[in-house]
CSV table of N, CA and C in Angstrom, one decimal:
chain,number,residue,atom,x,y,z
H,1,LYS,N,108.4,54.5,104.5
H,1,LYS,CA,109.4,55.4,104.3
H,1,LYS,C,109.1,56.3,103.1
H,2,LEU,N,108.4,55.6,101.9
H,2,LEU,CA,108.0,56.2,100.9
H,2,LEU,C,106.9,56.9,100.7
H,3,ASP,N,106.0,56.7,101.6
H,3,ASP,CA,104.9,57.2,101.8
H,3,ASP,C,105.3,58.9,102.5
H,4,LEU,N,106.2,58.8,103.5
H,4,LEU,CA,106.7,60.1,104.0
H,4,LEU,C,107.5,60.8,102.7
H,5,GLU,N,108.3,60.3,102.1
H,5,GLU,CA,108.9,60.8,101.1
H,5,GLU,C,108.2,61.9,100.2
H,6,GLN,N,107.0,60.8,99.8
H,6,GLN,CA,105.9,61.4,99.0
H,6,GLN,C,105.1,62.9,99.6
H,7,THR,N,104.8,62.5,100.9
H,7,THR,CA,104.2,63.6,101.7
H,7,THR,C,105.2,64.9,101.9
H,8,CYS,N,106.4,64.6,101.7
H,8,CYS,CA,107.3,66.1,102.0
H,8,CYS,C,107.2,66.5,100.6
H,9,VAL,N,107.4,65.7,99.4
H,9,VAL,CA,107.3,66.2,98.1
H,9,VAL,C,105.9,67.1,98.0
H,10,ASP,N,104.8,66.4,98.1
H,10,ASP,CA,103.6,67.0,97.9
H,10,ASP,C,103.4,68.4,99.1
H,11,LEU,N,104.1,68.3,100.1
H,11,LEU,CA,103.8,69.6,101.0
H,11,LEU,C,104.6,70.7,100.7
H,12,ARG,N,105.8,70.3,99.8
H,12,ARG,CA,106.7,71.2,99.3
H,12,ARG,C,105.9,71.8,98.0
H,13,GLU,N,105.3,71.0,97.4
H,13,GLU,CA,104.6,71.8,96.3
H,13,GLU,C,103.3,72.4,96.7
H,14,GLN,N,102.8,72.2,97.8
H,14,GLN,CA,101.6,73.0,98.2
H,14,GLN,C,102.2,74.3,98.6
H,15,LEU,N,103.2,74.3,99.0
H,15,LEU,CA,104.2,75.5,99.6
H,15,LEU,C,104.4,76.4,98.5
H,16,ARG,N,105.0,75.7,97.3
H,16,ARG,CA,105.3,76.5,96.2
H,16,ARG,C,104.0,77.0,95.5
H,17,GLY,N,102.9,76.5,95.8
H,17,GLY,CA,101.7,77.3,95.0
H,17,GLY,C,101.3,78.4,95.9
H,18,LEU,N,101.3,78.0,97.3
H,18,LEU,CA,100.9,79.2,98.1
H,18,LEU,C,101.9,80.4,97.9
H,19,ALA,N,103.0,80.0,97.7
H,19,ALA,CA,104.0,81.5,97.4
H,19,ALA,C,103.7,82.1,96.2
H,20,ALA,N,103.1,81.2,95.3
H,20,ALA,CA,103.0,81.8,93.9
H,20,ALA,C,101.7,82.8,94.2
H,21,ASP,N,100.7,82.1,94.9
H,21,ASP,CA,99.3,82.7,95.0
H,21,ASP,C,99.6,84.2,95.7
H,22,ARG,N,100.4,84.2,96.6
H,22,ARG,CA,100.8,85.3,97.4
H,22,ARG,C,101.6,86.2,96.7
H,23,ARG,N,102.6,86.0,96.1
H,23,ARG,CA,103.1,86.8,94.9
H,23,ARG,C,102.4,87.5,94.0
H,24,LEU,N,101.2,86.8,93.5
H,24,LEU,CA,100.1,87.3,92.7
H,24,LEU,C,99.3,88.3,93.4
H,25,LEU,N,98.8,87.6,94.6
H,25,LEU,CA,97.9,88.6,95.3
H,25,LEU,C,98.7,90.0,95.8
H,26,LEU,N,100.1,90.0,96.1
H,26,LEU,CA,100.8,91.3,96.3
H,26,LEU,C,101.1,92.1,95.0
H,27,ALA,N,101.1,91.5,93.8
H,27,ALA,CA,101.3,92.2,92.7
H,27,ALA,C,99.9,92.9,92.4
H,28,GLU,N,98.8,92.2,92.7
H,28,GLU,CA,97.7,93.0,92.2
H,28,GLU,C,97.4,94.2,93.3
H,29,THR,N,97.7,93.9,94.5
H,29,THR,CA,97.7,94.9,95.6
H,29,THR,C,98.5,96.1,95.1
H,30,VAL,N,99.7,95.8,94.7
H,30,VAL,CA,100.5,97.1,94.5
H,30,VAL,C,99.8,97.9,93.1
H,31,ALA,N,99.3,96.9,92.3
H,31,ALA,CA,98.8,97.6,91.0
H,31,ALA,C,97.7,98.5,91.5
H,32,ALA,N,96.8,97.7,92.1
H,32,ALA,CA,95.5,98.5,92.8
H,32,ALA,C,96.0,99.7,93.5
H,33,ASP,N,96.9,99.6,94.5
H,33,ASP,CA,97.3,100.9,94.9
H,33,ASP,C,98.0,101.7,94.0
H,34,ASP,N,98.8,101.5,93.1
H,34,ASP,CA,99.2,102.5,92.1
H,34,ASP,C,98.0,103.2,91.4
H,35,TYR,N,97.1,102.3,91.0
H,35,TYR,CA,95.9,103.1,90.0
H,35,TYR,C,95.2,103.7,91.1
H,36,ALA,N,95.0,103.5,92.4
H,36,ALA,CA,94.2,104.4,93.2
H,36,ALA,C,95.1,105.7,93.4
H,37,THR,N,96.3,105.7,93.6
H,37,THR,CA,97.0,106.8,93.7
H,37,THR,C,97.0,107.8,92.6
H,38,SER,N,97.1,107.1,91.5
H,38,SER,CA,97.1,107.9,90.1
H,38,SER,C,95.6,108.5,90.0
H,39,ALA,N,94.8,107.7,90.5
H,39,ALA,CA,93.2,108.3,90.0
H,39,ALA,C,92.8,109.4,90.9
H,40,HIS,N,93.5,109.3,92.1
H,40,HIS,CA,93.0,110.5,92.7
H,40,HIS,C,93.4,111.9,92.1
H,41,ILE,N,94.5,112.0,91.4
H,41,ILE,CA,94.8,113.3,90.7
H,41,ILE,C,93.6,113.7,89.9
H,42,PRO,N,93.1,112.9,88.8
H,42,PRO,CA,92.2,113.6,87.9
H,42,PRO,C,90.8,113.6,88.9
H,43,ARG,N,90.4,112.8,89.8
H,43,ARG,CA,89.6,112.8,90.8
H,43,ARG,C,89.4,114.3,91.4
H,44,ASP,N,90.5,114.6,92.0
H,44,ASP,CA,90.7,115.9,92.8
H,44,ASP,C,90.3,117.1,91.8
H,45,ARG,N,91.0,117.0,90.5
H,45,ARG,CA,90.6,117.9,89.6
H,45,ARG,C,89.2,118.1,89.3
H,46,LEU,N,88.7,117.0,88.6
H,46,LEU,CA,87.3,116.9,88.6
H,46,LEU,C,86.3,117.5,89.7
H,47,ALA,N,86.6,117.4,90.9
H,47,ALA,CA,86.0,117.7,92.1
H,47,ALA,C,86.0,119.3,92.0
H,48,SER,N,86.8,120.0,91.4
H,48,SER,CA,86.7,121.4,91.5
H,48,SER,C,85.6,121.8,90.4
H,49,LEU,N,84.9,120.8,89.9
H,49,LEU,CA,83.7,121.4,89.2
H,49,LEU,C,82.5,121.8,90.2
H,50,ASP,N,82.6,121.5,91.4
H,50,ASP,CA,81.7,122.0,92.2
H,50,ASP,C,81.8,123.5,92.3
H,51,LEU,N,82.8,124.2,91.8
H,51,LEU,CA,83.2,125.6,92.2
H,51,LEU,C,82.3,126.2,90.8
H,52,VAL,N,82.1,125.7,89.8
H,52,VAL,CA,81.4,126.1,88.6
H,52,VAL,C,80.0,126.0,88.7
H,53,THR,N,79.3,127.1,88.3
H,53,THR,CA,77.8,127.1,88.4
H,53,THR,C,77.2,126.1,87.2
H,54,HIS,N,75.9,125.6,87.6
H,54,HIS,CA,75.4,124.8,86.9
H,54,HIS,C,74.7,125.8,85.5
H,55,SER,N,74.6,127.0,85.6
H,55,SER,CA,73.8,127.7,84.6
H,55,SER,C,74.4,127.4,83.2
H,56,ARG,N,75.8,127.2,83.2
H,56,ARG,CA,76.3,127.3,81.8
H,56,ARG,C,76.5,125.8,81.0
H,57,ASP,N,76.1,124.8,81.8
H,57,ASP,CA,76.1,123.5,81.4
H,57,ASP,C,75.4,123.0,80.0
H,58,ASP,N,74.5,123.9,79.8
H,58,ASP,CA,73.8,123.5,78.4
H,58,ASP,C,74.8,123.7,77.2
H,59,ASP,N,75.7,124.9,77.3
H,59,ASP,CA,76.1,125.3,76.3
H,59,ASP,C,77.8,124.9,76.2
H,60,ALA,N,77.9,123.7,75.5
H,60,ALA,CA,79.4,123.1,75.6
H,60,ALA,C,80.4,124.1,74.8
H,61,SER,N,79.7,124.9,73.8
H,61,SER,CA,80.4,125.6,72.9
H,61,SER,C,81.3,126.7,73.5
H,62,THR,N,80.7,127.1,74.9
H,62,THR,CA,81.1,128.2,75.6
H,62,THR,C,81.7,127.9,76.7
H,63,CYS,N,82.8,128.4,76.9
H,63,CYS,CA,83.9,128.1,78.2
H,63,CYS,C,83.2,128.3,79.5
H,64,ALA,N,82.9,127.5,80.6
H,64,ALA,CA,82.4,127.4,81.5
H,64,ALA,C,82.8,128.5,82.4
H,65,LEU,N,84.1,128.7,82.5
H,65,LEU,CA,84.8,129.8,83.4
H,65,LEU,C,84.7,131.1,82.8
H,66,CYS,N,85.2,131.3,81.7
H,66,CYS,CA,85.3,132.6,81.4
H,66,CYS,C,84.2,133.3,80.3
H,67,GLY,N,83.2,132.3,79.7
H,67,GLY,CA,82.1,132.5,78.8
H,67,GLY,C,82.7,132.9,77.1
H,68,SER,N,83.9,132.5,77.0
H,68,SER,CA,84.4,132.7,75.7
H,68,SER,C,84.0,131.5,74.8
H,69,VAL,N,83.9,131.7,73.5
H,69,VAL,CA,83.4,130.7,72.5
H,69,VAL,C,84.4,130.0,72.1
H,70,LEU,N,84.3,128.5,72.3
H,70,LEU,CA,85.3,127.6,72.0
H,70,LEU,C,85.3,127.1,70.6
H,71,PRO,N,86.3,126.7,69.9
H,71,PRO,CA,86.3,126.4,68.6
H,71,PRO,C,85.6,125.0,68.6
H,72,GLN,N,85.9,124.0,69.7
H,72,GLN,CA,85.4,122.6,69.4
H,72,GLN,C,84.8,122.7,70.9
H,73,PRO,N,83.5,122.2,70.9
H,73,PRO,CA,82.8,122.2,72.3
H,73,PRO,C,83.6,121.1,73.2
H,74,ASP,N,83.6,121.6,74.5
H,74,ASP,CA,84.3,121.0,75.5
H,74,ASP,C,83.3,120.0,76.1
H,75,PRO,N,83.6,118.9,76.9
H,75,PRO,CA,82.5,118.2,77.7
H,75,PRO,C,81.7,118.9,78.4
H,76,THR,N,80.6,118.6,78.8
H,76,THR,CA,79.7,119.6,79.6
H,76,THR,C,80.1,119.4,81.2
H,77,ILE,N,79.6,120.0,82.0
H,77,ILE,CA,80.1,120.1,83.5
H,77,ILE,C,79.3,118.9,83.8
H,78,ASN,N,78.1,118.7,83.4
H,78,ASN,CA,77.5,117.0,83.9
H,78,ASN,C,78.0,115.8,83.5
H,79,ALA,N,78.9,115.9,82.3
H,79,ALA,CA,79.6,114.9,81.8
H,79,ALA,C,80.9,114.9,82.7
H,80,LEU,N,81.5,115.8,82.9
H,80,LEU,CA,82.7,115.8,83.9
H,80,LEU,C,82.1,115.3,85.1
H,81,ARG,N,81.3,115.5,85.6
H,81,ARG,CA,80.5,115.1,86.8
H,81,ARG,C,80.4,113.7,86.9
H,82,ASN,N,79.8,113.2,85.8
H,82,ASN,CA,79.5,111.8,85.5
H,82,ASN,C,81.0,111.2,85.6
H,83,SER,N,81.8,111.7,84.8
H,83,SER,CA,83.2,110.9,85.0
H,83,SER,C,83.8,110.9,86.3
H,84,LEU,N,83.5,112.1,87.0
H,84,LEU,CA,84.1,112.2,88.6
H,84,LEU,C,83.4,110.9,89.2
H,85,ASP,N,82.0,110.9,89.0
H,85,ASP,CA,81.3,110.0,89.9
H,85,ASP,C,81.7,108.4,89.6
H,86,ARG,N,82.2,108.2,88.2
H,86,ARG,CA,82.7,106.9,87.8
H,86,ARG,C,84.1,106.6,88.3
H,87,LEU,N,84.7,107.6,88.3
H,87,LEU,CA,86.1,107.7,88.9
H,87,LEU,C,86.1,107.4,90.4
H,88,GLN,N,85.2,108.1,91.2
H,88,GLN,CA,84.9,108.1,92.5
H,88,GLN,C,84.7,106.5,92.9
H,89,HIS,N,83.6,106.1,92.1
H,89,HIS,CA,83.3,104.5,92.3
H,89,HIS,C,84.1,103.6,92.1
H,90,GLN,N,85.1,103.8,91.0
H,90,GLN,CA,86.5,102.8,90.7
H,90,GLN,C,87.3,102.8,92.2
H,91,ILE,N,87.7,104.0,92.5
H,91,ILE,CA,88.4,104.3,93.8
H,91,ILE,C,88.1,103.5,94.9
H,92,ASN,N,86.4,103.7,95.0
H,92,ASN,CA,86.0,103.3,96.4
H,92,ASN,C,86.0,101.6,96.3
H,93,GLY,N,85.7,101.0,95.1
H,93,GLY,CA,85.9,99.6,94.9
H,93,GLY,C,87.2,99.1,95.3
H,94,ILE,N,88.2,99.9,94.8
H,94,ILE,CA,89.5,99.3,95.2
H,94,ILE,C,89.9,99.3,96.7
H,95,ASP,N,89.3,100.6,97.2
H,95,ASP,CA,89.4,100.7,98.7
H,95,ASP,C,88.6,99.8,99.7
H,96,ALA,N,87.7,99.3,98.7
H,96,ALA,CA,86.7,98.1,99.6
H,96,ALA,C,87.3,96.9,99.5
H,97,MET,N,88.2,96.6,98.4
H,97,MET,CA,88.8,95.5,98.2
H,97,MET,C,90.2,95.0,99.4
H,98,ARG,N,90.5,96.1,100.0
H,98,ARG,CA,91.7,96.2,100.6
H,98,ARG,C,92.0,95.2,101.8
H,99,PRO,N,90.3,95.3,102.5
H,99,PRO,CA,90.4,94.3,103.8
H,99,PRO,C,90.3,92.9,103.2
H,100,ALA,N,89.6,92.8,102.1
H,100,ALA,CA,89.5,91.4,101.6
H,100,ALA,C,91.1,90.8,101.0
H,101,ARG,N,91.8,91.6,100.6
H,101,ARG,CA,93.3,91.2,100.3
H,101,ARG,C,94.1,91.0,101.4
H,102,ARG,N,93.9,91.8,102.4
H,102,ARG,CA,94.5,91.5,103.6
H,102,ARG,C,94.0,90.0,104.2
H,103,ALA,N,92.8,89.8,104.3
H,103,ALA,CA,92.3,88.9,104.9
H,103,ALA,C,93.0,87.4,104.0
H,104,ALA,N,92.9,87.6,102.4
H,104,ALA,CA,93.5,86.5,101.8
H,104,ALA,C,95.0,86.4,102.2
H,105,LEU,N,95.8,87.4,102.1
H,105,LEU,CA,97.1,87.2,102.4
H,105,LEU,C,97.1,86.6,103.9
H,106,GLU,N,96.4,86.9,104.8
H,106,GLU,CA,96.6,86.4,106.0
H,106,GLU,C,96.2,84.8,106.2
H,107,GLY,N,95.0,84.4,105.3
H,107,GLY,CA,94.6,83.1,105.1
H,107,GLY,C,96.2,82.3,104.4
H,108,LEU,N,96.5,82.9,103.4
H,108,LEU,CA,97.7,82.0,102.6
H,108,LEU,C,98.9,82.2,103.6
H,109,HIS,N,99.0,82.9,104.9
H,109,HIS,CA,100.1,83.0,105.6
H,109,HIS,C,99.8,81.9,106.4
H,110,GLN,N,98.6,81.6,107.0
H,110,GLN,CA,98.3,80.6,107.6
H,110,GLN,C,98.5,79.3,107.4
H,111,GLN,N,97.9,79.1,106.0
H,111,GLN,CA,97.9,77.9,105.5
H,111,GLN,C,99.3,77.4,105.1
H,112,ALA,N,100.4,78.5,104.8
H,112,ALA,CA,101.6,78.1,104.9
H,112,ALA,C,102.4,77.7,106.0
H,113,THR,N,102.0,78.6,107.1
H,113,THR,CA,102.5,78.2,108.5
H,113,THR,C,102.3,76.6,109.0
H,114,ARG,N,101.0,76.2,108.5
H,114,ARG,CA,100.4,75.0,108.7
H,114,ARG,C,101.1,73.9,108.1
H,115,LEU,N,101.3,74.3,106.6
H,115,LEU,CA,102.1,73.2,105.8
H,115,LEU,C,103.6,73.0,106.0
H,116,ARG,N,104.2,74.1,106.4
H,116,ARG,CA,105.7,74.1,107.0
H,116,ARG,C,105.7,73.1,108.4
H,117,SER,N,104.6,73.6,109.2
H,117,SER,CA,104.6,72.5,110.4
H,117,SER,C,104.8,71.2,110.0
H,118,GLN,N,103.6,70.8,109.2
H,118,GLN,CA,103.5,69.4,108.7
H,118,GLN,C,104.8,68.8,107.9
H,119,LEU,N,105.3,69.6,107.2
H,119,LEU,CA,106.4,69.3,106.5
H,119,LEU,C,107.7,69.2,107.2
H,120,ARG,N,108.1,69.8,108.4
H,120,ARG,CA,109.0,69.7,109.5
H,120,ARG,C,108.6,68.3,110.2
H,121,ALA,N,107.2,68.1,110.6
H,121,ALA,CA,107.0,66.8,111.0
H,121,ALA,C,107.6,65.8,110.3
H,122,ALA,N,106.8,65.7,109.1
H,122,ALA,CA,107.1,65.0,108.1
H,122,ALA,C,108.6,64.5,107.8
H,123,GLU,N,109.5,65.5,107.7
H,123,GLU,CA,110.9,65.4,107.5
H,123,GLU,C,111.7,64.7,108.7
H,124,HIS,N,111.0,65.3,109.9
H,124,HIS,CA,111.7,64.6,111.2
H,124,HIS,C,111.4,63.2,111.2
H,125,ALA,N,110.1,63.1,110.7
H,125,ALA,CA,109.7,61.2,111.1
H,125,ALA,C,110.5,60.5,110.0
H,126,LEU,N,110.9,61.1,108.8
H,126,LEU,CA,111.7,60.4,107.7
H,126,LEU,C,113.2,60.3,108.4
H,127,GLN,N,113.4,61.5,108.8
H,127,GLN,CA,114.9,61.5,109.3
H,127,GLN,C,115.1,60.4,110.5
H,128,THR,N,114.1,60.3,111.3
H,128,THR,CA,114.2,59.4,112.6
H,128,THR,C,114.3,57.7,112.0
H,129,LEU,N,113.4,57.7,110.7
H,129,LEU,CA,113.3,56.2,110.4
H,129,LEU,C,114.6,56.0,109.6
H,130,THR,N,115.2,56.7,108.9
H,130,THR,CA,116.5,56.7,108.0
H,130,THR,C,117.5,56.6,109.2
H,131,GLN,N,117.5,57.0,110.2
H,131,GLN,CA,118.6,56.7,111.4
H,131,GLN,C,118.4,55.5,111.9
H,132,GLU,N,117.3,55.0,111.9
H,132,GLU,CA,116.7,53.8,112.6
H,132,GLU,C,117.1,52.6,111.6
H,133,ASP,N,117.0,52.9,110.3
H,133,ASP,CA,117.5,51.9,109.3
H,133,ASP,C,119.1,51.9,109.1
H,134,GLY,N,119.8,52.5,109.7
H,134,GLY,CA,121.0,52.6,109.7
H,134,GLY,C,121.6,53.0,108.4
H,135,PRO,N,123.1,53.1,108.3
H,135,PRO,CA,123.7,53.3,107.0
H,135,PRO,C,123.6,52.3,105.9
């Protein structure tokens, strides 16, 4: 009977651990999705660089759009394109992780289902033993 009680305690502890892992994974998923959503705005703005000609890229002290002289040099179009590439790479990395997160959540769900089943069986066995022992 003591072994069954300890088994129930252990199974509940494992279920709490899985629940904590699930909460953490869901929080990471939400944070990654929020970042990806936010990152699309500057990515889309930087993507408009393809509308600008490459001929003015060498002169950062001149506006690439209108040709006026700038008091402080702006980043070059190539530097901005490099930023766009890095940002797109980060977004792609987040998108690539989605299937792994879904698989991890599904794995946690399956483990929790298995543990709940084991816990129900152990609790049922414990209840049966308690009833057989009488009051």
